Coordinates of C-alpha atoms in Angstrom, one line a residue:
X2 CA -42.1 -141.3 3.2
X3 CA -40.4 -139.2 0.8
X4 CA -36.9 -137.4 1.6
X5 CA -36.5 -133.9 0.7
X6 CA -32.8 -133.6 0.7
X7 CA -30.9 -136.3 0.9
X8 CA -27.9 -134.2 0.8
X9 CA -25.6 -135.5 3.9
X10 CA -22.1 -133.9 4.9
X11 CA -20.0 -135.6 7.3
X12 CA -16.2 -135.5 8.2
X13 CA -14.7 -138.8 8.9
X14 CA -11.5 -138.7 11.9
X15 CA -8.6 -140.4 12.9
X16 CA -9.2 -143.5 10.3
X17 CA -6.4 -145.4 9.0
X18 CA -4.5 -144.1 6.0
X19 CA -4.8 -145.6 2.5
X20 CA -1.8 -145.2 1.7
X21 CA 0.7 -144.9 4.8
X22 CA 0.8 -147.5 7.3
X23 CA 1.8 -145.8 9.9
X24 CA -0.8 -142.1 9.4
X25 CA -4.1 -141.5 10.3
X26 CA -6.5 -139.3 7.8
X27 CA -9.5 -137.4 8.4
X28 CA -11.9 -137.5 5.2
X29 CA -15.0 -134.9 4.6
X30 CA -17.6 -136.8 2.7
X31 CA -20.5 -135.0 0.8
X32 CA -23.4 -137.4 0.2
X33 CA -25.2 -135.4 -3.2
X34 CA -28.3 -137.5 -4.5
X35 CA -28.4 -135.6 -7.3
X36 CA -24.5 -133.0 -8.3
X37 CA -25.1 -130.2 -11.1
X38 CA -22.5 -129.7 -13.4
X39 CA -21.4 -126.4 -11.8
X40 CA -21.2 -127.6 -8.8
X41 CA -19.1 -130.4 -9.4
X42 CA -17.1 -128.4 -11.7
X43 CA -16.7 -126.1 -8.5
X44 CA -15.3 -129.4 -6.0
X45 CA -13.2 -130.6 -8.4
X46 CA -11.5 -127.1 -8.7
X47 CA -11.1 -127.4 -4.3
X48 CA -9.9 -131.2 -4.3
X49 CA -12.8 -132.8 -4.4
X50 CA -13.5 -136.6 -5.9
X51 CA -16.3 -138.6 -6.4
X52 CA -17.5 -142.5 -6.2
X53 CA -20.9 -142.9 -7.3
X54 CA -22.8 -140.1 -5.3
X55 CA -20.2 -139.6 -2.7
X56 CA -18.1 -136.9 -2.7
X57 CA -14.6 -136.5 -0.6
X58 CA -11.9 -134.6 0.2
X59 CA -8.6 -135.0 2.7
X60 CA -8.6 -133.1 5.6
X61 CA -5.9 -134.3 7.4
X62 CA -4.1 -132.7 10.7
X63 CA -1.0 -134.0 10.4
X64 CA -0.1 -134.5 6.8
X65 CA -0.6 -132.7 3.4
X66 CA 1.3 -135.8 1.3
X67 CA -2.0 -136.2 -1.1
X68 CA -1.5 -133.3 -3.4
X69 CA -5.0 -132.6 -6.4
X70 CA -3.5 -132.5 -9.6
X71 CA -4.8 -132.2 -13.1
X72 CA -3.5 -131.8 -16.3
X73 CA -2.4 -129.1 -18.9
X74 CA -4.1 -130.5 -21.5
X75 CA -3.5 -127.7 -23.9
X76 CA 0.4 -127.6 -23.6
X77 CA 0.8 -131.5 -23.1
X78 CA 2.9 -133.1 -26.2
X79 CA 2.5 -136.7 -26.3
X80 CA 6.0 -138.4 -26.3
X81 CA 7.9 -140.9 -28.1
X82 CA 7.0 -143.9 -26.0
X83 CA 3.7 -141.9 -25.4
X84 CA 3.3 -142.3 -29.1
X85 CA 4.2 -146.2 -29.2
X86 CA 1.7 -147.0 -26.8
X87 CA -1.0 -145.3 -28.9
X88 CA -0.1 -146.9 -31.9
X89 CA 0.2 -150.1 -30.0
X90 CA -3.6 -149.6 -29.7
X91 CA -4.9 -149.5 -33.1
X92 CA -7.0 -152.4 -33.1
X93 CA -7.8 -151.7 -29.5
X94 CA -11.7 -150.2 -29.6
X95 CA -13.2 -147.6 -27.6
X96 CA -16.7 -147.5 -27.0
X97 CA -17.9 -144.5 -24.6
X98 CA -21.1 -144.1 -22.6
X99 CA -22.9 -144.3 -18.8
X100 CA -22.0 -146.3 -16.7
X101 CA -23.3 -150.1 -16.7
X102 CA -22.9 -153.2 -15.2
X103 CA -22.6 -156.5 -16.5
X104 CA -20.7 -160.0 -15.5
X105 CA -17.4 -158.9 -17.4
X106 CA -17.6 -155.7 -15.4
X107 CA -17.3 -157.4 -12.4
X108 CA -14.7 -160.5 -13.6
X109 CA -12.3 -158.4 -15.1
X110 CA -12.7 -156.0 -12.0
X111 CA -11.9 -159.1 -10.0
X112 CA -9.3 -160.7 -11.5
X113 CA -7.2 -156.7 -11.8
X114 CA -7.8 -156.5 -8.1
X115 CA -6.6 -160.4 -7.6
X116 CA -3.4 -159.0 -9.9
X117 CA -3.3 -156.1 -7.7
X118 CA -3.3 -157.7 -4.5
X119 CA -0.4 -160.0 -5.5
X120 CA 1.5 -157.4 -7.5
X121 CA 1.6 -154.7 -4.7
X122 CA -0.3 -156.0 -1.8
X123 CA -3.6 -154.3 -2.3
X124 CA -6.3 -155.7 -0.1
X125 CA -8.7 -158.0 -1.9
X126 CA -12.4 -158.9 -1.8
X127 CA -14.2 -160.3 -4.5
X128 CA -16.8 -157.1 -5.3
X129 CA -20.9 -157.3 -4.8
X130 CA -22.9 -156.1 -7.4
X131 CA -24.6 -153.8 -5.1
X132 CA -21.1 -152.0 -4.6
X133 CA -19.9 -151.5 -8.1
X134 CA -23.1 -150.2 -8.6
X135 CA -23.0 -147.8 -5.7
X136 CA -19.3 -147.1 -6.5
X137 CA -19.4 -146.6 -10.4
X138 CA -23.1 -146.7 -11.7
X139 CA -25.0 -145.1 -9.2
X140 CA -25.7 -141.3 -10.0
X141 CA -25.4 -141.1 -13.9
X142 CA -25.4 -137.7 -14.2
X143 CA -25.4 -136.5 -18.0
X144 CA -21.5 -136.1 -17.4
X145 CA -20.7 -139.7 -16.0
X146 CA -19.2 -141.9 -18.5
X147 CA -17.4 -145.3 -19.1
X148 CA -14.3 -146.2 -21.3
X149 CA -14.8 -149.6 -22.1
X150 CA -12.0 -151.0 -24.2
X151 CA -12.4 -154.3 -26.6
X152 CA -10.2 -156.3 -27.8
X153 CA -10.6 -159.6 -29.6
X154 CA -14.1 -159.6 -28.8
X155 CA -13.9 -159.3 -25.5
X156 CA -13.3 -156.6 -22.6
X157 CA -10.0 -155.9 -21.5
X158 CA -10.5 -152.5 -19.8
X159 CA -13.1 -150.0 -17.7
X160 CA -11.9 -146.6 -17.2
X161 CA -14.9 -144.4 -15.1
X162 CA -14.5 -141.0 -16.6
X163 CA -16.4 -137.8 -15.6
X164 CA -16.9 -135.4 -19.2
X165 CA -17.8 -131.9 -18.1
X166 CA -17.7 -128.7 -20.7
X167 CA -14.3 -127.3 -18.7
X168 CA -13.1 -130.9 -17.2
X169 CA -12.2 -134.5 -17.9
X170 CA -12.4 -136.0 -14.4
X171 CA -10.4 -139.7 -14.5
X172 CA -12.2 -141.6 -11.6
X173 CA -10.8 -145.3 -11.6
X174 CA -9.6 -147.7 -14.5
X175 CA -9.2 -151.3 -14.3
X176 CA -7.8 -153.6 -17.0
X177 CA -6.7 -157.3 -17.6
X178 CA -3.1 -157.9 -17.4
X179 CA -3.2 -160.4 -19.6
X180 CA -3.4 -157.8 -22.4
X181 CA 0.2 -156.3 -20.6
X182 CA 2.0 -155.3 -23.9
X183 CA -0.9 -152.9 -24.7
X184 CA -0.9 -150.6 -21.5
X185 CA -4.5 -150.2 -20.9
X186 CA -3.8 -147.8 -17.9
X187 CA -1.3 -145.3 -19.8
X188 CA -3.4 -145.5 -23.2
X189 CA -6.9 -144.6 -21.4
X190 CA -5.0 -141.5 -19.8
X191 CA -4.0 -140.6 -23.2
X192 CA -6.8 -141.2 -24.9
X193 CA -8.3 -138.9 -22.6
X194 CA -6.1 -136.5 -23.1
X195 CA -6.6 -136.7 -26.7
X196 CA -10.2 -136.3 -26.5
X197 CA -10.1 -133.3 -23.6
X198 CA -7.6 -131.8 -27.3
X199 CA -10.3 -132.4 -29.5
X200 CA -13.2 -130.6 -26.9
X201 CA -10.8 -128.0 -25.8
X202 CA -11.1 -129.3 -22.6
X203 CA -8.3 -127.3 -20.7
X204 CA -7.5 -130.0 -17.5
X205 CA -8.0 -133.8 -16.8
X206 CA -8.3 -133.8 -12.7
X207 CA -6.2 -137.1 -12.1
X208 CA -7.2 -137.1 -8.2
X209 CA -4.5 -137.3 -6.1
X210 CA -0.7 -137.5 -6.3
X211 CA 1.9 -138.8 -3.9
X212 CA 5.4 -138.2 -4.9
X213 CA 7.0 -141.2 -5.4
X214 CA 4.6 -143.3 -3.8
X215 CA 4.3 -147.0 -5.2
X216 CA 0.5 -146.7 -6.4
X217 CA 0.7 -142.9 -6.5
X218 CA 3.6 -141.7 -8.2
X219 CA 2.7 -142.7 -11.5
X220 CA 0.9 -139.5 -12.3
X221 CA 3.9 -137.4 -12.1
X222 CA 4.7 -138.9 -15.7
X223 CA 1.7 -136.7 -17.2
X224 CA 3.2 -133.5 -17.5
X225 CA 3.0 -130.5 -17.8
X226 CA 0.3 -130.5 -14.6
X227 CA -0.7 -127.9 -11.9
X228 CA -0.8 -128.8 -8.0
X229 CA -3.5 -127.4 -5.9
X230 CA -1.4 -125.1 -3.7
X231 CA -4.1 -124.9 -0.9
X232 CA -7.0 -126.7 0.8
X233 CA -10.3 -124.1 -0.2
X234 CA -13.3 -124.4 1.4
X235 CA -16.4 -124.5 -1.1
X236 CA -16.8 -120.7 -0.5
X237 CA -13.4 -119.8 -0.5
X238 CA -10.5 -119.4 -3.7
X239 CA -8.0 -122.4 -5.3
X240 CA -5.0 -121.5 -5.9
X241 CA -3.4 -123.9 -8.7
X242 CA 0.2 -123.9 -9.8
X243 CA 2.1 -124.9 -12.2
X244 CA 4.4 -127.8 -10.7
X245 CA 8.3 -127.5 -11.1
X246 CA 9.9 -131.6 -10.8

């Protein structure tokens, strides 16, 4: 039998927060076998992210802590320490292109996740092949791309990155701490940002910030940014601002 639309929406309730023990969320999922560049370009605009072919976006009752963000790309100036960690990164390659998945995918994803879980309690199970796949491979649309960065022949960070003509959309990044004094997660941001420069790409949607929040916070540090000031429906208008620290 052959499905016609596979196209599912769905809003998840009253599951247990990601980030706050003691909250609840409420998640709408969009299930899109196949997402057009427009459209996607038009739910990342409203707050929308994306694993593989799910889409999702907070709806929560009680609580409006996860804030979209994205970047200014064209009035960001890279910093002095900025600057350091690029430089840092000159014998660091970059290779970009879809999404794959191999045994040092899934190793290096494991051992930042076993890092993870010690360095901030992050809950850890060693990942199936058939979930990166779903998660990060899945759905290679012409826009879906991967950041893999080398160093001394071998691969010390993945960064899942969404290209589209008006957006860079930063999905997930992993890296090996081993390679610490090289800041794999702050240089693929910037190299990001450097390559939204070069494309006149005018925003880098970093998903969702939480001020001050241990795993969250971070993304405050990328500034200038704007803040999705309200939660749009697909039909309706988003309203983005310019945020004030």
């Amino acid at each position: 039998m052959q499905i016609q639309n596979p196209d599912i929406e769905f809003l998840e309730e009253n599951r247990n927060c990601s980030y706050f023990e003691d909250k609840i969320s409420d998640i709408r999922y969009r299930y899109i076998y196949s997402c057009s560049t427009s459209s996607y370009q038009d739910m990342l605009e409203r707050g929308w992210r994306r694993f593989g072919r799910m889409h999702f976006v907070p709806e929560c009752k009680s609580c409006n802590k996860c804030v979209s963000m994205r970047i200014d790309v064209k009035n960001y100036k890279f910093s002095k320490s900025e600057k350091r960690v690029i430089a840092k990164n000159k014998d660091t390659k970059l290779y970009i292109r879809p999404p794959s998945l191999t045994m040092e995918h899934l190793n290096l994803y494991d051992k930042y996740h076993r890092f993870m879980n010690d360095k901030k309690d992050w809950p850890y199970t060693p990942i199936e092949p058939d979930d990166y796949m779903k998660s990060y491979v899945e759905a290679k649309e012409e826009y879906a791309k991967e950041f893999l960065y080398i160093k001394d022949d071998k691969l010390i960070g993945v960064a899942l990155v969404d290209i589209l003509p008006n957006s860079i959309s930063a999905i997930y990044c992993y890296y090996d701490h081993s390679y610490g004094d090289l800041s794999i997660g702050k240089f693929s941001i910037l190299a990001q940002i450097k390559i939204a420069k070069e494309l006149n790409i005018p925003y880098i949607y970093l998903g969702y910030w939480i001020k001050d929040h241990f795993s969250m916070g971070y993304k405050e540090a990328y500034s200038p940014f704007e803040i999705l000031k309200n939660r749009p429906t697909l039909n309706e208008t988003s309203i983005w601002e310019n945020n004030k620290l």
